[in-house]
mmCIF file of C-alpha atoms in Angstrom:
data_model
loop_
_atom_site.group_PDB
_atom_site.id
_atom_site.type_symbol
_atom_site.label_atom_id
_atom_site.label_comp_id
_atom_site.label_asym_id
_atom_site.label_seq_id
_atom_site.Cartn_x
_atom_site.Cartn_y
_atom_site.Cartn_z
ATOM 1 C CA UNK A 1 65.695 104.559 89.452
ATOM 2 C CA UNK A 2 64.149 106.905 91.296
ATOM 3 C CA UNK A 3 60.869 106.566 89.221
ATOM 4 C CA UNK A 4 60.258 102.621 89.677
ATOM 5 C CA UNK A 5 61.761 102.793 93.505
ATOM 6 C CA UNK A 6 59.099 105.872 94.744
ATOM 7 C CA UNK A 7 56.674 103.350 92.580
ATOM 8 C CA UNK A 8 57.447 99.623 94.460
ATOM 9 C CA UNK A 9 57.529 101.390 97.826
ATOM 10 C CA UNK A 10 53.836 102.807 96.572
ATOM 11 C CA UNK A 11 53.125 99.032 96.367
ATOM 12 C CA UNK A 12 54.420 97.853 98.789
ATOM 13 C CA UNK A 13 52.778 100.201 101.489
ATOM 14 C CA UNK A 14 49.523 99.295 99.538
ATOM 15 C CA UNK A 15 50.619 95.870 99.987
ATOM 16 C CA UNK A 16 51.552 95.696 103.315
ATOM 17 C CA UNK A 17 47.609 97.803 104.195
ATOM 18 C CA UNK A 18 48.623 101.290 104.267
ATOM 19 C CA UNK A 19 46.913 103.870 102.508
ATOM 20 C CA UNK A 20 49.626 105.697 100.547
ATOM 21 C CA UNK A 21 47.399 107.938 100.121
ATOM 22 C CA UNK A 22 47.557 109.309 103.626
ATOM 23 C CA UNK A 23 48.934 112.137 104.822
ATOM 24 C CA UNK A 24 51.584 111.909 106.816
ATOM 25 C CA UNK A 25 52.657 108.747 103.510
ATOM 26 C CA UNK A 26 51.770 111.091 100.738
ATOM 27 C CA UNK A 27 56.026 111.852 100.086
ATOM 28 C CA UNK A 28 57.196 108.769 101.891
ATOM 29 C CA UNK A 29 57.374 105.891 98.345
ATOM 30 C CA UNK A 30 59.814 109.488 97.332
ATOM 31 C CA UNK A 31 62.337 110.528 100.466
ATOM 32 C CA UNK A 32 61.752 106.283 100.836
ATOM 33 C CA UNK A 33 63.221 106.617 97.037
ATOM 34 C CA UNK A 34 66.580 108.915 97.988
ATOM 35 C CA UNK A 35 66.959 106.859 100.735
ATOM 36 C CA UNK A 36 67.079 103.565 99.093
ATOM 37 C CA UNK A 37 69.362 105.066 96.092
ATOM 38 C CA UNK A 38 72.223 106.999 99.307
ATOM 39 C CA UNK A 39 71.506 102.734 100.854
ATOM 40 C CA UNK A 40 73.283 101.416 98.069
ATOM 41 C CA UNK A 41 75.182 104.069 96.579
ATOM 42 C CA UNK A 42 78.408 101.906 96.422
ATOM 43 C CA UNK A 43 76.165 99.788 93.003
ATOM 44 C CA UNK A 44 77.923 102.869 91.704
ATOM 45 C CA UNK A 45 81.338 103.939 93.382
ATOM 46 C CA UNK A 46 84.834 102.971 92.202
ATOM 47 C CA UNK A 47 87.731 101.897 94.089
ATOM 48 C CA UNK A 48 89.022 103.942 91.379
ATOM 49 C CA UNK A 49 86.995 107.105 91.506
ATOM 50 C CA UNK A 50 87.036 107.390 95.282
ATOM 51 C CA UNK A 51 90.818 107.072 96.112
ATOM 52 C CA UNK A 52 91.178 109.106 94.128
ATOM 53 C CA UNK A 53 94.823 109.276 93.102
ATOM 54 C CA UNK A 54 95.762 109.634 97.254
ATOM 55 C CA UNK A 55 98.677 106.601 97.229
ATOM 56 C CA UNK A 56 102.039 108.218 97.870
ATOM 57 C CA UNK A 57 105.658 106.632 98.692
ATOM 58 C CA UNK A 58 105.813 106.634 101.736
ATOM 59 C CA UNK A 59 109.822 104.728 103.293
ATOM 60 C CA UNK A 60 107.056 103.623 106.495
ATOM 61 C CA UNK A 61 106.821 100.163 107.440
ATOM 62 C CA UNK A 62 105.756 99.244 110.176
ATOM 63 C CA UNK A 63 101.770 98.799 110.905
ATOM 64 C CA UNK A 64 99.420 101.407 110.376
ATOM 65 C CA UNK A 65 95.984 101.319 112.260
ATOM 66 C CA UNK A 66 93.368 102.792 111.406
ATOM 67 C CA UNK A 67 90.712 102.591 113.907
ATOM 68 C CA UNK A 68 86.460 102.788 114.892
ATOM 69 C CA UNK A 69 85.000 103.074 111.625
ATOM 70 C CA UNK A 70 81.288 103.433 111.788
ATOM 71 C CA UNK A 71 79.437 101.619 108.810
ATOM 72 C CA UNK A 72 76.287 101.387 107.973
ATOM 73 C CA UNK A 73 74.848 97.918 105.739
ATOM 74 C CA UNK A 74 71.930 96.821 104.741
ATOM 75 C CA UNK A 75 71.319 93.024 105.163
ATOM 76 C CA UNK A 76 70.967 91.642 101.696
ATOM 77 C CA UNK A 77 68.548 88.883 103.653
ATOM 78 C CA UNK A 78 66.181 90.742 104.858
ATOM 79 C CA UNK A 79 67.497 93.915 103.478
ATOM 80 C CA UNK A 80 67.893 95.564 107.412
ATOM 81 C CA UNK A 81 70.384 97.375 108.484
ATOM 82 C CA UNK A 82 73.171 96.460 110.155
ATOM 83 C CA UNK A 83 75.726 99.143 112.018
ATOM 84 C CA UNK A 84 78.938 98.872 113.326
ATOM 85 C CA UNK A 85 82.950 100.085 112.897
ATOM 86 C CA UNK A 86 85.593 98.684 111.050
ATOM 87 C CA UNK A 87 89.217 98.122 112.498
ATOM 88 C CA UNK A 88 92.281 98.515 109.628
ATOM 89 C CA UNK A 89 95.906 97.711 109.127
ATOM 90 C CA UNK A 90 98.417 97.831 106.967
ATOM 91 C CA UNK A 91 102.094 96.782 106.276
ATOM 92 C CA UNK A 92 102.855 99.746 104.148
ATOM 93 C CA UNK A 93 105.925 98.043 100.992
ATOM 94 C CA UNK A 94 106.192 101.976 99.686
ATOM 95 C CA UNK A 95 103.177 102.922 99.627
ATOM 96 C CA UNK A 96 100.523 104.717 101.854
ATOM 97 C CA UNK A 97 96.754 105.808 101.406
ATOM 98 C CA UNK A 98 95.598 108.829 102.629
ATOM 99 C CA UNK A 99 93.325 108.668 105.952
ATOM 100 C CA UNK A 100 90.119 109.437 104.625
ATOM 101 C CA UNK A 101 90.850 106.751 101.885
ATOM 102 C CA UNK A 102 89.501 104.550 104.014
ATOM 103 C CA UNK A 103 86.709 105.044 105.854
ATOM 104 C CA UNK A 104 85.833 106.010 102.048
ATOM 105 C CA UNK A 105 86.485 102.088 100.499
ATOM 106 C CA UNK A 106 84.220 101.217 103.900
ATOM 107 C CA UNK A 107 81.435 102.655 102.924
ATOM 108 C CA UNK A 108 81.547 101.845 98.850
ATOM 109 C CA UNK A 109 81.380 98.495 100.183
ATOM 110 C CA UNK A 110 79.336 99.092 103.197
ATOM 111 C CA UNK A 111 76.544 100.513 100.606
ATOM 112 C CA UNK A 112 75.656 97.496 98.825
ATOM 113 C CA UNK A 113 73.131 95.072 100.074
ATOM 114 C CA UNK A 114 76.077 92.806 102.177
ATOM 115 C CA UNK A 115 76.268 89.935 104.932
ATOM 116 C CA UNK A 116 79.110 91.196 107.001
ATOM 117 C CA UNK A 117 81.809 88.119 106.336
ATOM 118 C CA UNK A 118 82.013 89.047 102.831
ATOM 119 C CA UNK A 119 82.047 92.739 103.314
ATOM 120 C CA UNK A 120 85.315 92.402 105.640
ATOM 121 C CA UNK A 121 86.534 90.549 102.525
ATOM 122 C CA UNK A 122 85.901 93.001 99.990
ATOM 123 C CA UNK A 123 87.710 95.520 102.074
ATOM 124 C CA UNK A 124 90.590 93.910 103.030
ATOM 125 C CA UNK A 125 91.121 93.018 99.386
ATOM 126 C CA UNK A 126 90.581 96.858 98.196
ATOM 127 C CA UNK A 127 93.251 97.846 100.896
ATOM 128 C CA UNK A 128 95.981 95.287 100.147
ATOM 129 C CA UNK A 129 94.763 95.863 95.580
ATOM 130 C CA UNK A 130 95.316 100.004 96.055
ATOM 131 C CA UNK A 131 98.148 100.000 98.105
ATOM 132 C CA UNK A 132 100.098 97.208 97.717
ATOM 133 C CA UNK A 133 100.501 96.656 101.258
ATOM 134 C CA UNK A 134 103.022 93.557 102.502
ATOM 135 C CA UNK A 135 99.683 93.013 105.031
ATOM 136 C CA UNK A 136 96.379 93.754 105.836
ATOM 137 C CA UNK A 137 93.846 93.098 108.361
ATOM 138 C CA UNK A 138 90.686 94.015 108.893
ATOM 139 C CA UNK A 139 87.980 93.276 111.601
ATOM 140 C CA UNK A 140 84.434 94.596 111.510
ATOM 141 C CA UNK A 141 82.228 94.863 114.342
ATOM 142 C CA UNK A 142 78.143 94.906 114.229
ATOM 143 C CA UNK A 143 74.549 94.457 115.179
ATOM 144 C CA UNK A 144 72.400 93.626 112.596
ATOM 145 C CA UNK A 145 68.676 94.408 112.945
ATOM 146 C CA UNK A 146 67.821 90.769 111.667
ATOM 147 C CA UNK A 147 68.653 89.070 114.531
ATOM 148 C CA UNK A 148 68.008 92.374 117.222
ATOM 149 C CA UNK A 149 64.415 93.247 115.336
ATOM 150 C CA UNK A 150 62.744 90.343 114.766
ATOM 151 C CA UNK A 151 63.498 86.212 114.479
ATOM 152 C CA UNK A 152 65.608 85.112 117.773
ATOM 153 C CA UNK A 153 64.881 88.955 118.148
ATOM 154 C CA UNK A 154 68.906 89.281 120.822
ATOM 155 C CA UNK A 155 69.456 92.926 121.574
ATOM 156 C CA UNK A 156 72.589 92.070 122.120
ATOM 157 C CA UNK A 157 74.020 90.117 120.281
ATOM 158 C CA UNK A 158 77.063 91.391 118.096
ATOM 159 C CA UNK A 159 78.634 89.878 115.176
ATOM 160 C CA UNK A 160 83.025 90.244 114.314
ATOM 161 C CA UNK A 161 84.675 88.751 111.143
ATOM 162 C CA UNK A 162 87.556 89.324 109.762
ATOM 163 C CA UNK A 163 89.940 88.315 107.281
ATOM 164 C CA UNK A 164 94.655 88.534 107.622
ATOM 165 C CA UNK A 165 96.149 88.907 104.155
ATOM 166 C CA UNK A 166 100.049 88.805 103.520
ATOM 167 C CA UNK A 167 102.127 88.977 106.884
ATOM 168 C CA UNK A 168 98.771 89.739 109.184
ATOM 169 C CA UNK A 169 97.749 85.560 107.858
ATOM 170 C CA UNK A 170 101.190 84.460 107.807
ATOM 171 C CA UNK A 171 103.178 86.263 110.715
ATOM 172 C CA UNK A 172 101.472 85.339 114.190
ATOM 173 C CA UNK A 173 103.586 88.283 115.824
ATOM 174 C CA UNK A 174 102.036 90.947 112.867
ATOM 175 C CA UNK A 175 98.750 89.456 114.022
ATOM 176 C CA UNK A 176 99.219 89.398 117.587
ATOM 177 C CA UNK A 177 100.130 93.469 117.824
ATOM 178 C CA UNK A 178 96.867 94.412 115.409
ATOM 179 C CA UNK A 179 94.722 92.608 118.418
ATOM 180 C CA UNK A 180 96.699 93.912 120.695
ATOM 181 C CA UNK A 181 95.967 97.355 119.093
ATOM 182 C CA UNK A 182 92.207 96.599 118.065
ATOM 183 C CA UNK A 183 91.076 95.334 121.661
ATOM 184 C CA UNK A 184 93.252 98.260 123.570
#
């Protein structure tokens, strides 16, 4: 994959009118290929690998909130970044997940070409699948370079998406508790 990407970046530089042989760009195709491999590593990861059996028995049955998980993704429409944060809450049903695994779940799906709506849904379904939780709530807030750097060029726009599963969808009290915790 690396050599194909390197060749493609060389062609892109030429297509936009640059000289890929000039000093400042000589290693750019190689560096860009390496960066793209990192930015899309989520395609080469699985939920089982990243959670690595870090699911533990627990009597906890109150809401667990992991807030402000940084995320970096790429818009599938323009291949431009969107960056933000993710808030995940779940109500355990006999099992809890190791804390760092939530960030790994976010990264696995964010490191793919995405739209934010799909990313939010994928994170929620993955947490539900891994934990067997009674309910899962996910909120993603992000700024999209495709809106900021091109097109309408709106620097202060932000997108928020949410997915509520189980108790978070069916119980207004649970949903409101989550929303209040995130707001504070």
